[in-house]
Short mmCIF file of C-alpha atoms in Angstrom, two decimals:
data_model
loop_
_atom_site.label_atom_id
_atom_site.label_comp_id
_atom_site.label_asym_id
_atom_site.label_seq_id
_atom_site.Cartn_x
_atom_site.Cartn_y
_atom_site.Cartn_z
CA MET A 4 31.98 -41.27 -4.90
CA SER A 5 29.19 -38.80 -5.59
CA ALA A 6 29.43 -35.04 -5.12
CA ASP A 7 25.70 -35.06 -4.36
CA GLU A 8 26.26 -37.56 -1.55
CA ILE A 9 28.98 -35.37 -0.06
CA ARG A 10 26.76 -32.28 -0.26
CA ALA A 11 23.96 -34.22 1.46
CA LEU A 12 26.27 -35.17 4.33
CA MET A 13 27.23 -31.52 4.78
CA SER A 14 23.76 -30.05 4.16
CA ALA A 15 22.47 -27.22 6.33
CA ALA A 16 19.10 -28.84 6.97
CA HIS A 17 20.75 -31.69 8.90
CA ASN A 18 23.07 -29.41 10.86
CA ASP A 19 21.71 -29.00 14.38
CA ARG A 20 24.52 -26.56 15.21
CA LEU A 21 23.00 -24.03 12.82
CA THR A 22 20.15 -21.97 14.22
CA TRP A 23 19.76 -20.33 10.82
CA ASN A 24 21.52 -20.85 7.52
CA THR A 25 23.11 -17.39 7.44
CA PRO A 26 25.76 -15.50 9.43
CA LEU A 27 23.57 -14.15 12.23
CA SER A 28 23.88 -13.92 16.01
CA GLU A 29 21.07 -14.08 18.56
CA GLU A 30 21.51 -10.39 19.37
CA HIS A 31 21.46 -9.39 15.71
CA ALA A 32 18.38 -11.54 15.05
CA ALA A 33 16.56 -9.89 17.94
CA GLN A 34 17.39 -6.47 16.48
CA LEU A 35 15.96 -7.52 13.12
CA VAL A 36 12.75 -8.80 14.71
CA ALA A 37 12.40 -5.53 16.65
CA ALA A 38 12.97 -3.45 13.51
CA CYS A 39 10.40 -5.44 11.53
CA ALA A 40 7.95 -4.93 14.43
CA PRO A 41 5.06 -7.07 13.12
CA ASP A 42 1.72 -6.10 14.67
CA ALA A 43 -0.60 -8.51 16.42
CA GLY A 44 -2.39 -10.59 13.81
CA ALA A 45 0.19 -9.85 11.11
CA ARG A 46 0.52 -12.04 8.04
CA ILE A 47 4.16 -12.88 7.30
CA VAL A 48 5.79 -14.76 4.42
CA ASP A 49 9.40 -15.98 4.19
CA LEU A 50 10.39 -16.72 0.60
CA GLY A 51 13.26 -19.18 0.64
CA SER A 52 12.65 -19.82 4.32
CA GLY A 53 14.86 -22.85 4.91
CA TRP A 54 13.60 -24.36 8.15
CA GLY A 55 12.05 -21.02 9.10
CA GLU A 56 13.77 -20.13 12.38
CA LEU A 57 13.61 -16.40 11.74
CA LEU A 58 10.03 -16.71 10.50
CA MET A 59 9.07 -18.45 13.73
CA ARG A 60 10.81 -15.77 15.83
CA LEU A 61 8.81 -13.09 13.99
CA VAL A 62 5.53 -14.96 14.50
CA GLU A 63 6.32 -15.50 18.18
CA SER A 64 6.88 -11.76 18.58
CA ALA A 65 3.37 -10.82 17.44
CA PRO A 66 0.30 -12.39 19.11
CA GLY A 67 -2.12 -13.93 16.64
CA SER A 68 0.23 -13.54 13.69
CA THR A 69 0.69 -16.25 11.07
CA GLY A 70 3.54 -17.19 8.75
CA ASP A 71 4.06 -18.96 5.44
CA GLY A 72 7.47 -20.54 4.86
CA VAL A 73 8.13 -21.11 1.16
CA GLU A 74 11.04 -23.46 0.46
CA THR A 75 12.04 -26.10 -2.13
CA ASP A 76 14.40 -28.13 0.10
CA SER A 77 12.24 -30.99 1.39
CA GLU A 78 14.61 -31.72 4.28
CA ALA A 79 14.52 -28.09 5.42
CA VAL A 80 10.72 -28.10 5.17
CA ALA A 81 10.57 -31.26 7.29
CA ARG A 82 12.84 -29.70 9.92
CA GLY A 83 10.74 -26.54 9.94
CA ARG A 84 7.49 -28.42 10.46
CA GLU A 85 9.06 -30.40 13.28
CA LEU A 86 10.36 -27.26 14.99
CA ALA A 87 7.01 -25.50 14.59
CA GLY A 88 5.27 -28.45 16.21
CA GLU A 89 7.72 -28.51 19.11
CA ARG A 90 7.12 -24.80 19.76
CA GLY A 91 3.33 -24.94 19.52
CA LEU A 92 3.30 -23.07 16.22
CA ALA A 93 2.01 -25.77 13.89
CA LYS A 94 -1.31 -23.94 13.37
CA ARG A 95 0.32 -20.54 12.91
CA VAL A 96 3.37 -21.34 10.76
CA ARG A 97 2.81 -23.33 7.59
CA PHE A 98 5.54 -24.59 5.29
CA HIS A 99 5.05 -24.97 1.54
CA GLU A 100 7.43 -26.96 -0.64
CA THR A 101 7.18 -24.49 -3.51
CA PRO A 102 9.68 -22.35 -5.47
CA ALA A 103 9.77 -18.82 -4.09
CA ALA A 104 9.35 -17.33 -7.57
CA GLU A 105 6.09 -19.25 -8.02
CA TRP A 106 4.47 -18.08 -4.78
CA ALA A 107 1.56 -15.88 -5.84
CA ASP A 108 -0.11 -14.86 -2.57
CA SER A 109 0.13 -11.19 -1.62
CA GLY A 110 -1.17 -8.61 0.84
CA TYR A 111 1.27 -9.64 3.55
CA ASP A 112 2.25 -7.27 6.34
CA LEU A 113 5.86 -8.48 6.19
CA ALA A 114 7.82 -10.35 3.54
CA VAL A 115 11.21 -11.90 4.32
CA SER A 116 13.93 -13.32 2.10
CA ILE A 117 17.45 -14.01 3.36
CA GLY A 118 20.12 -15.14 0.91
CA ALA A 119 17.58 -16.47 -1.57
CA SER A 120 17.66 -13.93 -4.41
CA HIS A 121 18.94 -16.65 -6.76
CA ALA A 122 15.38 -18.03 -6.72
CA TRP A 123 14.31 -15.26 -9.11
CA PRO A 124 15.56 -14.69 -12.68
CA GLY A 125 17.69 -11.58 -12.67
CA THR A 126 18.49 -12.21 -9.01
CA THR A 127 18.53 -9.13 -6.74
CA PRO A 128 16.31 -6.68 -8.66
CA GLU A 129 13.73 -9.35 -9.44
CA ALA A 130 13.77 -10.59 -5.85
CA LEU A 131 13.16 -7.07 -4.54
CA LYS A 132 10.30 -6.56 -7.01
CA ALA A 133 8.70 -9.83 -5.88
CA LEU A 134 9.02 -8.90 -2.21
CA ARG A 135 7.54 -5.46 -2.88
CA ALA A 136 4.61 -7.08 -4.68
CA ALA A 137 4.04 -9.52 -1.81
CA VAL A 138 3.30 -6.86 0.82
CA ARG A 139 0.43 -4.44 1.26
CA PRO A 140 1.02 -0.67 0.95
CA GLY A 141 2.80 0.36 4.14
CA GLY A 142 4.04 -3.18 4.76
CA ARG A 143 7.63 -4.11 5.47
CA VAL A 144 10.31 -6.24 3.84
CA LEU A 145 13.33 -7.91 5.43
CA PHE A 146 15.89 -8.66 2.73
CA GLY A 147 19.24 -10.35 3.29
CA GLU A 148 21.72 -10.23 0.43
CA GLY A 149 25.43 -10.40 -0.29
CA PHE A 150 27.58 -7.45 -1.27
CA TRP A 151 31.26 -6.78 -1.78
CA GLU A 152 32.94 -5.32 1.29
CA ARG A 153 35.91 -4.61 -0.98
CA GLU A 154 37.01 -5.35 -4.52
CA PRO A 155 37.10 -9.15 -4.80
CA SER A 156 40.45 -10.77 -5.48
CA ALA A 157 40.91 -13.72 -7.82
CA GLN A 158 41.19 -15.94 -4.73
CA ALA A 159 37.92 -14.61 -3.30
CA LEU A 160 36.10 -15.20 -6.57
CA ALA A 161 37.54 -18.71 -6.87
CA GLY A 162 36.56 -19.55 -3.29
CA LEU A 163 32.97 -18.52 -3.98
CA GLY A 164 32.76 -19.71 -7.56
CA ALA A 165 31.59 -16.16 -8.32
CA GLU A 166 32.05 -13.39 -10.87
CA PRO A 167 32.77 -9.74 -10.01
CA GLY A 168 29.31 -8.71 -11.22
CA ASP A 169 27.48 -11.17 -8.98
CA PHE A 170 27.37 -8.56 -6.20
CA GLY A 171 27.70 -4.80 -5.92
CA SER A 172 28.53 -2.46 -3.06
CA LEU A 173 26.31 -1.97 -0.03
CA LEU A 174 25.16 1.40 -1.36
CA GLU A 175 24.30 -0.18 -4.71
CA LEU A 176 22.18 -2.76 -2.88
CA ILE A 177 20.34 -0.01 -1.02
CA ARG A 178 19.76 1.87 -4.27
CA GLN A 179 18.33 -1.28 -5.87
CA ALA A 180 15.77 -1.49 -3.06
CA GLU A 181 14.87 2.19 -3.44
CA ALA A 182 14.43 1.71 -7.20
CA VAL A 183 11.49 -0.64 -6.65
CA GLY A 184 9.80 1.56 -4.06
CA LEU A 185 11.30 0.17 -0.85
CA ARG A 186 12.68 2.70 1.63
CA PRO A 187 15.40 1.60 4.08
CA LEU A 188 14.44 1.78 7.75
CA GLN A 189 17.47 -0.11 9.06
CA VAL A 190 20.58 -1.50 7.37
CA THR A 191 22.94 -3.79 9.27
CA VAL A 192 25.62 -6.21 8.13
CA ALA A 193 26.95 -9.50 9.46
CA ASP A 194 30.14 -8.84 11.41
CA GLN A 195 33.30 -10.93 11.17
CA ARG A 196 32.50 -12.98 14.27
CA GLU A 197 29.11 -13.92 12.82
CA TRP A 198 30.78 -14.97 9.58
CA ASP A 199 33.51 -16.97 11.33
CA LEU A 200 31.05 -18.83 13.53
CA PHE A 201 28.78 -19.52 10.57
CA GLU A 202 31.59 -21.00 8.50
CA ALA A 203 32.91 -22.95 11.52
CA ASN A 204 29.50 -24.48 12.21
CA ALA A 205 28.24 -24.87 8.64
CA ASN A 206 30.04 -26.69 5.84
CA ILE A 207 33.54 -26.64 7.32
CA GLY A 208 32.60 -27.66 10.83
CA ARG A 209 29.92 -30.19 9.93
CA GLY A 210 32.15 -31.89 7.37
CA GLU A 211 35.13 -31.98 9.73
CA ARG A 212 33.09 -33.44 12.59
CA TRP A 213 31.59 -36.07 10.30
CA ALA A 214 35.02 -37.05 8.94
CA LEU A 215 36.43 -37.43 12.46
CA ALA A 216 33.52 -39.67 13.45
CA ASN A 217 33.60 -41.78 10.26
CA PRO A 218 37.26 -42.44 9.35
CA ALA A 219 36.51 -45.72 7.51
CA HIS A 220 33.51 -44.48 5.52
CA PRO A 221 33.84 -44.67 1.70
CA LEU A 222 33.04 -40.95 1.45
CA HIS A 223 35.65 -39.94 4.03
CA GLY A 224 38.28 -38.80 1.53
CA GLY A 225 35.81 -36.83 -0.52
CA VAL A 226 34.39 -35.07 2.53
CA VAL A 227 37.86 -34.15 3.79
CA ALA A 228 38.75 -32.76 0.35
CA ALA A 229 35.51 -30.74 0.26
CA VAL A 230 36.20 -29.34 3.73
CA ASP A 231 39.75 -28.40 2.75
CA ASP A 232 38.50 -26.64 -0.39
CA ARG A 233 35.93 -24.69 1.61
CA ARG A 234 38.46 -23.74 4.28
CA THR A 235 40.92 -22.53 1.66
CA GLY A 236 38.19 -20.63 -0.18
CA TYR A 237 37.07 -18.86 2.99
CA TYR A 238 40.27 -18.11 4.91
CA GLY A 239 42.37 -17.69 1.79
CA GLY A 240 39.74 -15.98 -0.31
CA TYR A 241 36.40 -14.39 0.52
CA ARG A 242 36.74 -13.79 4.29
CA GLY A 243 36.34 -10.04 4.74
CA THR A 244 35.42 -9.58 1.08
CA LEU A 245 31.89 -10.99 0.84
CA GLY A 246 29.47 -9.21 3.14
CA LEU A 247 25.89 -10.05 4.06
CA ALA A 248 23.49 -7.14 4.55
CA TYR A 249 20.13 -7.22 6.29
CA LEU A 250 17.81 -4.49 5.00
CA VAL A 251 14.58 -3.67 6.83
CA LEU A 252 12.53 -1.81 4.26
CA SER A 253 9.20 0.00 4.15
CA ALA A 254 6.83 -0.37 1.23
#
């Protein structure tokens, strides 16, 4: 039984119950789009875009705008291209199967990166520098990143497979953005309901639904074990400890 096979069965790109691969509600997403306020004809890039749902919402909000989705997951790229085609955006939203850290284009009006700071060496500071470099003077950045809501317990760290230094406080995250020349226009965080629904519909929910539908499959036991580990890690560990902040920043 392969761990890679189990991860593939539970992957976000195949999960049609996920609108986006992050704890985010429709109302919260609409507030982010409004805060980013791309102008007509804007050029937008999403570095680590997944299947690009938020990128497409931003493009749809601004007539004549275009978007580049930069993502290494081939299945997410395929889903994004399919969705763009279904919504009449195939000529306006382009997906590139490229590492975010290798994307060299710049001069964008808006650069987005949600939960993808690991794509850059040095993580958060390097990600913020790259996003700042990607936009024109006066452009905007939408950055989604984790932070500690409270001091992480041993159970929280074990559930995430994390170290205490992997994240800082929300204020520390804001200060990191300011240090590279990005000024906060709006800071919001995923609430508990958004987190609970994300976990219920992502790895835990998808794995549980698959296991119920495939009781005789050779991977059944491994999937159930993976679901149980995730459930324990979340409800018995990092729920209420790991936060996810969405920073709308001005360059």
